[in-house]
mmCIF file of C-alpha atoms in Angstrom:
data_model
loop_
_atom_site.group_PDB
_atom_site.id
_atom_site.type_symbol
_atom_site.label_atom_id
_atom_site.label_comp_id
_atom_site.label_asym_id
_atom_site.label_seq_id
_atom_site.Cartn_x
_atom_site.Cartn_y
_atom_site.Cartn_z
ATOM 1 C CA UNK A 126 -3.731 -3.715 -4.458
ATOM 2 C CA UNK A 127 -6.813 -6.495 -5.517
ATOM 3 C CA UNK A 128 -8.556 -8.237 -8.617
ATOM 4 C CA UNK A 129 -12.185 -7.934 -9.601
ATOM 5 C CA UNK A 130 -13.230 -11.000 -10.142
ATOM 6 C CA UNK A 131 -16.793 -10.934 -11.844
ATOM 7 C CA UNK A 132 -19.666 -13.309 -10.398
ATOM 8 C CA UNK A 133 -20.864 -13.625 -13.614
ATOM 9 C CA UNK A 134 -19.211 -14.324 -16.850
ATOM 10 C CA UNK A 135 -20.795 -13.295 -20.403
ATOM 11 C CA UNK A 136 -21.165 -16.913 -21.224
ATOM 12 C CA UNK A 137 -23.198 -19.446 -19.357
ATOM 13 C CA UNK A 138 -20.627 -21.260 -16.805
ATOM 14 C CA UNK A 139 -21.495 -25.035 -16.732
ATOM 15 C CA UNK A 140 -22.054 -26.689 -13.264
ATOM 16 C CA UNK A 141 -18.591 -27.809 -13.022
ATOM 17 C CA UNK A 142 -17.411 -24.493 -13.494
ATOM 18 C CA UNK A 143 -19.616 -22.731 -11.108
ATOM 19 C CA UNK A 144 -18.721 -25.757 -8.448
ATOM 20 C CA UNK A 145 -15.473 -25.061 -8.499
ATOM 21 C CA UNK A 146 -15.654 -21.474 -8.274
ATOM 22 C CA UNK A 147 -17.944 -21.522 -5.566
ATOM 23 C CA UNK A 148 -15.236 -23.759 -3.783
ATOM 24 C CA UNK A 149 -12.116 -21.418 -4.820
ATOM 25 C CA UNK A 150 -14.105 -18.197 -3.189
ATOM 26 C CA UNK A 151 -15.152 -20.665 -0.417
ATOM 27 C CA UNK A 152 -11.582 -21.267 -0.126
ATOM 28 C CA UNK A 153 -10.299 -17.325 -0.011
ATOM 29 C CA UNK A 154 -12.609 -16.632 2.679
ATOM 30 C CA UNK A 155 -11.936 -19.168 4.785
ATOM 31 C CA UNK A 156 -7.928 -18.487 4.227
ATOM 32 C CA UNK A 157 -8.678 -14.622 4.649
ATOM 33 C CA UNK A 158 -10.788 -15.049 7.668
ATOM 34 C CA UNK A 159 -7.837 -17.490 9.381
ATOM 35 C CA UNK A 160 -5.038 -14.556 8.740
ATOM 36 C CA UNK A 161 -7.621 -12.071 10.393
ATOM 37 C CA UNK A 162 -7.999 -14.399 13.096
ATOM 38 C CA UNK A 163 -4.091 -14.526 13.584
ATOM 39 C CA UNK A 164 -3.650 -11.041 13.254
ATOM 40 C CA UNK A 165 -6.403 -10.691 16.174
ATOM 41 C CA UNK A 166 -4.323 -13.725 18.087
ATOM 42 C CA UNK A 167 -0.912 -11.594 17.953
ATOM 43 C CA UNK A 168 -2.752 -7.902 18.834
ATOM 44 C CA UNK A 169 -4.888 -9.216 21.887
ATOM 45 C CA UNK A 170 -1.879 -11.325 23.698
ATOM 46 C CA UNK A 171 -0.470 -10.782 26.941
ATOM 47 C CA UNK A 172 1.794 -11.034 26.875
ATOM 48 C CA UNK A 173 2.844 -10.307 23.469
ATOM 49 C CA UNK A 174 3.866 -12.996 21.195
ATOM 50 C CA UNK A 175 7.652 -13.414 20.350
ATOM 51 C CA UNK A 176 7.245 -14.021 16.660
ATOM 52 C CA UNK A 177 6.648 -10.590 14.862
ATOM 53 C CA UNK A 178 2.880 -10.205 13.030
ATOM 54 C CA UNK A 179 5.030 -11.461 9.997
ATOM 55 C CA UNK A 180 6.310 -14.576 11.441
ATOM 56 C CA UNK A 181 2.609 -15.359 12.420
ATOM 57 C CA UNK A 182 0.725 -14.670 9.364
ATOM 58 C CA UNK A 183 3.402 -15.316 6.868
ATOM 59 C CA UNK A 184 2.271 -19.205 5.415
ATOM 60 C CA UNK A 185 -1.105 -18.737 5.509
ATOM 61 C CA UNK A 186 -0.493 -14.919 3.447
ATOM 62 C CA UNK A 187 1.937 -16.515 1.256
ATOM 63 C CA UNK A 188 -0.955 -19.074 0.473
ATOM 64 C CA UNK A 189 -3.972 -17.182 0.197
ATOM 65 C CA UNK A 190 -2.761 -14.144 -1.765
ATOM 66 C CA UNK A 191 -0.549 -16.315 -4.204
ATOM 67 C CA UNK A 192 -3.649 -18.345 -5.164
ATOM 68 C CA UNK A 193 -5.161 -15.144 -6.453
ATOM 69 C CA UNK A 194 -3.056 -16.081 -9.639
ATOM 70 C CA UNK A 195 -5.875 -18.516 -10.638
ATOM 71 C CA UNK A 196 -7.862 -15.455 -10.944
ATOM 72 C CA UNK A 197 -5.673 -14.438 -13.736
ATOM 73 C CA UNK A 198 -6.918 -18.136 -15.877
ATOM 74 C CA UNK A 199 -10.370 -17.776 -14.536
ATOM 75 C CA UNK A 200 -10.278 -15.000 -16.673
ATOM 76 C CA UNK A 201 -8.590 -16.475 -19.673
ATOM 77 C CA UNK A 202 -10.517 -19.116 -19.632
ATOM 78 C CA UNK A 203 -13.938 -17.314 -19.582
ATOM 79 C CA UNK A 204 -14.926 -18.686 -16.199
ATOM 80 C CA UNK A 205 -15.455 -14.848 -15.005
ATOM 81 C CA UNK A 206 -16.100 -11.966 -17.382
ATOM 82 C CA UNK A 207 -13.307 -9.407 -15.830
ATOM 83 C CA UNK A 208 -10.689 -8.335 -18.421
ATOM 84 C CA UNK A 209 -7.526 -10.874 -17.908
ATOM 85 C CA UNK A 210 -4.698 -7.603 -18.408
ATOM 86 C CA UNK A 211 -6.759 -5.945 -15.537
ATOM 87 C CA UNK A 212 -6.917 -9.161 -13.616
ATOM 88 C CA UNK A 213 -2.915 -9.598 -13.934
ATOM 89 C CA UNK A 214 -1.803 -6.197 -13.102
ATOM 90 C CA UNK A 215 -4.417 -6.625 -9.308
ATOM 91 C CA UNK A 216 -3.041 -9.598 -8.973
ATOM 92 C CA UNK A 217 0.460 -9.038 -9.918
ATOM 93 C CA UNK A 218 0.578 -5.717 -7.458
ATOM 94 C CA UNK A 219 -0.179 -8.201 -4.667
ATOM 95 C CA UNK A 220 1.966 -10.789 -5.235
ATOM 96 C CA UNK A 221 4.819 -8.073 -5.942
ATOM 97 C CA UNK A 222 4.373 -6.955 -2.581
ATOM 98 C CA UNK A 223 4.065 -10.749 -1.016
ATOM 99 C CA UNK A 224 7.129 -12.039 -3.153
ATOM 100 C CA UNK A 225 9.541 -9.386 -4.098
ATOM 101 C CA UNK A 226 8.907 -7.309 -1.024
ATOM 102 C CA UNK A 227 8.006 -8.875 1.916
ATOM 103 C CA UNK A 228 9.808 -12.265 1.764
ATOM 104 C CA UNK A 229 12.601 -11.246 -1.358
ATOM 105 C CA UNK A 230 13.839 -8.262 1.019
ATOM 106 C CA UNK A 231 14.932 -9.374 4.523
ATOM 107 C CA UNK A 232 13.655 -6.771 7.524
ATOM 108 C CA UNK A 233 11.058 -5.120 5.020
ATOM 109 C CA UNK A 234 8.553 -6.902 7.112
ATOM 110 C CA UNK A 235 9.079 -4.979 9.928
ATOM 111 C CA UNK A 236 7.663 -1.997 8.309
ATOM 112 C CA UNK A 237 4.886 -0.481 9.647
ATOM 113 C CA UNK A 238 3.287 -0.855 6.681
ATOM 114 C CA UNK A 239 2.932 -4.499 6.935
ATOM 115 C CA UNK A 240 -0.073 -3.992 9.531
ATOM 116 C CA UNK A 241 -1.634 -1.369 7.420
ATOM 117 C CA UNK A 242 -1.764 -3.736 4.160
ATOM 118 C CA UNK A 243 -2.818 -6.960 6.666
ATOM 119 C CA UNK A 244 -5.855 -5.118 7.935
ATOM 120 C CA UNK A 245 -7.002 -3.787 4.731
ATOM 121 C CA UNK A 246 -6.740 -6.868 2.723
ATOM 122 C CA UNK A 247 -7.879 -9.066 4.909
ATOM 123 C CA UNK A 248 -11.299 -7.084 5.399
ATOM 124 C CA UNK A 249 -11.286 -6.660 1.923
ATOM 125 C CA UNK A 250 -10.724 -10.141 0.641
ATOM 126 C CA UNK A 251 -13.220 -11.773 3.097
ATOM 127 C CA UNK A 252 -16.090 -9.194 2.055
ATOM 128 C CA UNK A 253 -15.086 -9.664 -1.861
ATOM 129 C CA UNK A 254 -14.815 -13.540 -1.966
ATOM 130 C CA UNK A 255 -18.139 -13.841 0.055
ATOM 131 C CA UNK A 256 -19.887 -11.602 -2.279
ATOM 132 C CA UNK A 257 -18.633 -13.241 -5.266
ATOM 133 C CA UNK A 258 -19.765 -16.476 -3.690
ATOM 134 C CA UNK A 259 -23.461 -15.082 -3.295
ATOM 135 C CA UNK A 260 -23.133 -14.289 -6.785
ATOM 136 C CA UNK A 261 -22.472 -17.672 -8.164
ATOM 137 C CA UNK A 262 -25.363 -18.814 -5.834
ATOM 138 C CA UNK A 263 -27.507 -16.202 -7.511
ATOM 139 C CA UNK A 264 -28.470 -15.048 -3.947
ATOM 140 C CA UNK A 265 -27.905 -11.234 -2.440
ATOM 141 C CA UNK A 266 -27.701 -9.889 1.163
ATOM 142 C CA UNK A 267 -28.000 -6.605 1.493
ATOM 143 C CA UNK A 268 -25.395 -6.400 4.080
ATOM 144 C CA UNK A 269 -22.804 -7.809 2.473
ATOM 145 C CA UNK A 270 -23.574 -6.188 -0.836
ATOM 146 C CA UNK A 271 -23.251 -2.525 0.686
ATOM 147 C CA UNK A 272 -20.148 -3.573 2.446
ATOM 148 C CA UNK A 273 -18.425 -4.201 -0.532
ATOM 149 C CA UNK A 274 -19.199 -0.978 -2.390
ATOM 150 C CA UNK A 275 -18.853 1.437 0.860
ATOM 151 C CA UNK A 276 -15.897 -0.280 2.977
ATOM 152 C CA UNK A 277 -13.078 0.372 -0.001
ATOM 153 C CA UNK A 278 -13.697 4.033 0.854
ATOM 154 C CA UNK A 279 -11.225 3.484 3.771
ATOM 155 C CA UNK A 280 -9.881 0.170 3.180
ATOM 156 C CA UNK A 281 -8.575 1.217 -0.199
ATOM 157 C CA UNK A 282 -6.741 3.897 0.826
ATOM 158 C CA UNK A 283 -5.459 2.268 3.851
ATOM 159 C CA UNK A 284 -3.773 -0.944 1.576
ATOM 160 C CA UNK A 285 -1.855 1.171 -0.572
ATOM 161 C CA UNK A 286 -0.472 3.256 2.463
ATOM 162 C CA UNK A 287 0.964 -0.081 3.593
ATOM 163 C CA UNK A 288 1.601 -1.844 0.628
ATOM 164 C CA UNK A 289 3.981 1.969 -0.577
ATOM 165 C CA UNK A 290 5.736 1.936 2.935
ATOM 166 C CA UNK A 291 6.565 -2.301 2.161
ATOM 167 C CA UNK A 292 7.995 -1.471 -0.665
ATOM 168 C CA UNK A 293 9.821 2.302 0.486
ATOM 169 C CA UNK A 294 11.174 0.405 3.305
ATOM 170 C CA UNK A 295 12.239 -2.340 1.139
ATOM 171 C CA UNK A 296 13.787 0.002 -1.644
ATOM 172 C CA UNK A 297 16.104 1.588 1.202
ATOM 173 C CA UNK A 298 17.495 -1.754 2.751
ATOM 174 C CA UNK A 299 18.195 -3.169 -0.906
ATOM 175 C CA UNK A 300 19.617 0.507 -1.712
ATOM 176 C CA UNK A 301 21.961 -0.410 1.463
ATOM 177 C CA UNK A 302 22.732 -4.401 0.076
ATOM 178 C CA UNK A 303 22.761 -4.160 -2.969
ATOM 179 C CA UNK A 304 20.169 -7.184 -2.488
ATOM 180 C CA UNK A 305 19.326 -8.391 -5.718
ATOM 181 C CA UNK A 306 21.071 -5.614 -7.697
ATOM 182 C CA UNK A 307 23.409 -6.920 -10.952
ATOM 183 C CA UNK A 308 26.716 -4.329 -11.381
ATOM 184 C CA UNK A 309 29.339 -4.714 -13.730
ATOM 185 C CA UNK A 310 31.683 -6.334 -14.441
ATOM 186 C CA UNK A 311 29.665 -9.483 -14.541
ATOM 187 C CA UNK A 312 29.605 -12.345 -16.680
ATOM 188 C CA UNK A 313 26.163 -11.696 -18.049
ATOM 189 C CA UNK A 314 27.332 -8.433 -19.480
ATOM 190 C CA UNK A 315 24.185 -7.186 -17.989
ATOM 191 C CA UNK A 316 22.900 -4.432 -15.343
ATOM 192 C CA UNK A 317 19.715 -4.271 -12.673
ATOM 193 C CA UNK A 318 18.883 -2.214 -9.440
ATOM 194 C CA UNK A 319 16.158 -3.410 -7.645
ATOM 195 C CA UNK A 320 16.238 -0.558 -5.732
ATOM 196 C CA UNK A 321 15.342 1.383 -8.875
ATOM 197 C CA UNK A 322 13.227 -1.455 -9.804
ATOM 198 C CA UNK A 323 10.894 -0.705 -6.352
ATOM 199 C CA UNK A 324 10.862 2.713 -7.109
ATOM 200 C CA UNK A 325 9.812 2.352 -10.406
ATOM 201 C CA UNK A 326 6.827 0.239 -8.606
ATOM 202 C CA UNK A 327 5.840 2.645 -6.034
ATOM 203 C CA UNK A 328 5.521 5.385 -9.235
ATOM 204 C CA UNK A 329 3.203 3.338 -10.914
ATOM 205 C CA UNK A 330 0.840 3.517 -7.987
ATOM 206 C CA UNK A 331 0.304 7.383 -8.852
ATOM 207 C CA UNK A 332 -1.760 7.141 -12.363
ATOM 208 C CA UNK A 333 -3.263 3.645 -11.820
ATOM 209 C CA UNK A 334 -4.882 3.713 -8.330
ATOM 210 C CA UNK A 335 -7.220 7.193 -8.586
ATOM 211 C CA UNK A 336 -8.198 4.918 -11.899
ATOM 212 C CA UNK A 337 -9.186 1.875 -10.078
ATOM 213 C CA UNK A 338 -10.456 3.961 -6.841
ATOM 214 C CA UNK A 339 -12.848 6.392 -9.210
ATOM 215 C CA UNK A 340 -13.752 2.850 -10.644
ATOM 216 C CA UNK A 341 -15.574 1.578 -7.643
ATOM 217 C CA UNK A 342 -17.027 4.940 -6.412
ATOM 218 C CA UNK A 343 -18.584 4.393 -10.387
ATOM 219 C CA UNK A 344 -19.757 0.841 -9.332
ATOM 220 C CA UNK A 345 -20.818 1.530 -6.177
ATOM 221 C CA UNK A 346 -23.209 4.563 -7.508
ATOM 222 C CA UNK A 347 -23.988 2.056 -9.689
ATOM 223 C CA UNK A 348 -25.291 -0.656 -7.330
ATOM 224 C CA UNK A 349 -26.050 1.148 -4.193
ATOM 225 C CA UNK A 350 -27.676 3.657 -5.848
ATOM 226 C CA UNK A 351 -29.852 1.644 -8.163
ATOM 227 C CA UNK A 352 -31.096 -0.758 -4.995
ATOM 228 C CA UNK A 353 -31.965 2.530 -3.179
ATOM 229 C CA UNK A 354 -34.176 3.408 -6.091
ATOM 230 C CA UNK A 355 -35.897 0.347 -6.427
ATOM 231 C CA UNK A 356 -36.792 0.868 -2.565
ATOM 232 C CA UNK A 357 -38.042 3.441 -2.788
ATOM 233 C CA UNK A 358 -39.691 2.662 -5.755
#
């Protein structure tokens, strides 16, 4: 699941600020735009590649997503205006997935889910990072702007199919291993099952996304509905 990064904070970013931002969402798009570009290398090949989708994409993901954690300060730090809790829980989701999931759990990559959750955030990211970019260059294309209101209809739904089979795929091969799992007797006196631990994850995924999904439908009334006023206006 993803952060909303604001293009504009409540305070007046200074040109250092903005330059760097503009060069951080630069950054994601071009990062974003490579993975889709790999994922389109491994799906058009003949014939097909030997390294799985994972092996292919897996630096440049591990790279691009983890960097969202700047996100996280932008919003300490006032450079964007979006709430930094909110920011950290996107971001956090993703990297959970990323981290814990698809490199912390060994054969949870071969999930289906993995090309589900590629598709949908790499679409996503490159049409979020380029309109945050516009935004910092005070410019708007239509185009862009209505894709990123209108393509989370399907996209959104789509990422958390893949990111829930990641992790149910992951929770049965650790429930299997016992990978990462703390039993007793132990020295640290201490107990933890991942396996729960996913589970617990995948719950969470019940009340907060209809909140965040609803949220965007709200937004995208919002701005898609207010340009088509002043159209026809």
């Amino acid at each position: 699941m993803a952060n909303k990064t604001a293009s504009k904070s409540k305070k007046e970013v200074g040109f250092l600020g903005k330059t760097y931002l503009l060069a951080y969402n630069g950054a994601q798009v071009a990062g974003w735009s490579y993975i889709l570009y790999l994922m389109g290398q491994y799906y058009t090949a003949d014939p097909k590649p030997q390294q799985s989708l994972w092996e292919i994409v897996r630096t440049a993901l591990i790279i691009f997503q983890n960097a969202a954690v700047l996100e996280v300060f932008h919003a300490i730090f006032g450079l964007v205006s979006s709430n930094a809790m909110v920011t950290l829980f996107q971001v956090a989701s993703r990297v959970m997935v990323v981290c814990g999931v698809l490199i912390g759990v060994e054969g949870a990559s071969d999930s289906q889910g993995l090309h589900f959750l590629l598709f949908a955030w790499t679409v996503t990211e490159i049409i979020r990072y380029s309109f945050y970019a516009m935004g910092i260059l005070g410019v708007s294309i239509y185009p862009i702007v209505w894709c990123r209101y209108t393509f989370f209809i399907a996209l959104y739904p789509i990422g958390v199919t893949g990111e829930l089979l990641c992790l149910w795929a992951a929770s049965q091969l650790v429930g299997a291993s016992k990978q990462w799992t703390l039993t007793f007797p132990n020295s640290w006196n201490a107990t933890f099952n991942y396996q729960y631990f996913l589970v617990i994850v995948m719950v969470l995924y019940v009340p907060l996304f209809p909140q965040m999904y609803l949220h965007m439908f709200g937004q995208r009334k919002k701005v898609l509905g207010g340009g088509a006023i002043k159209k026809k206006n």
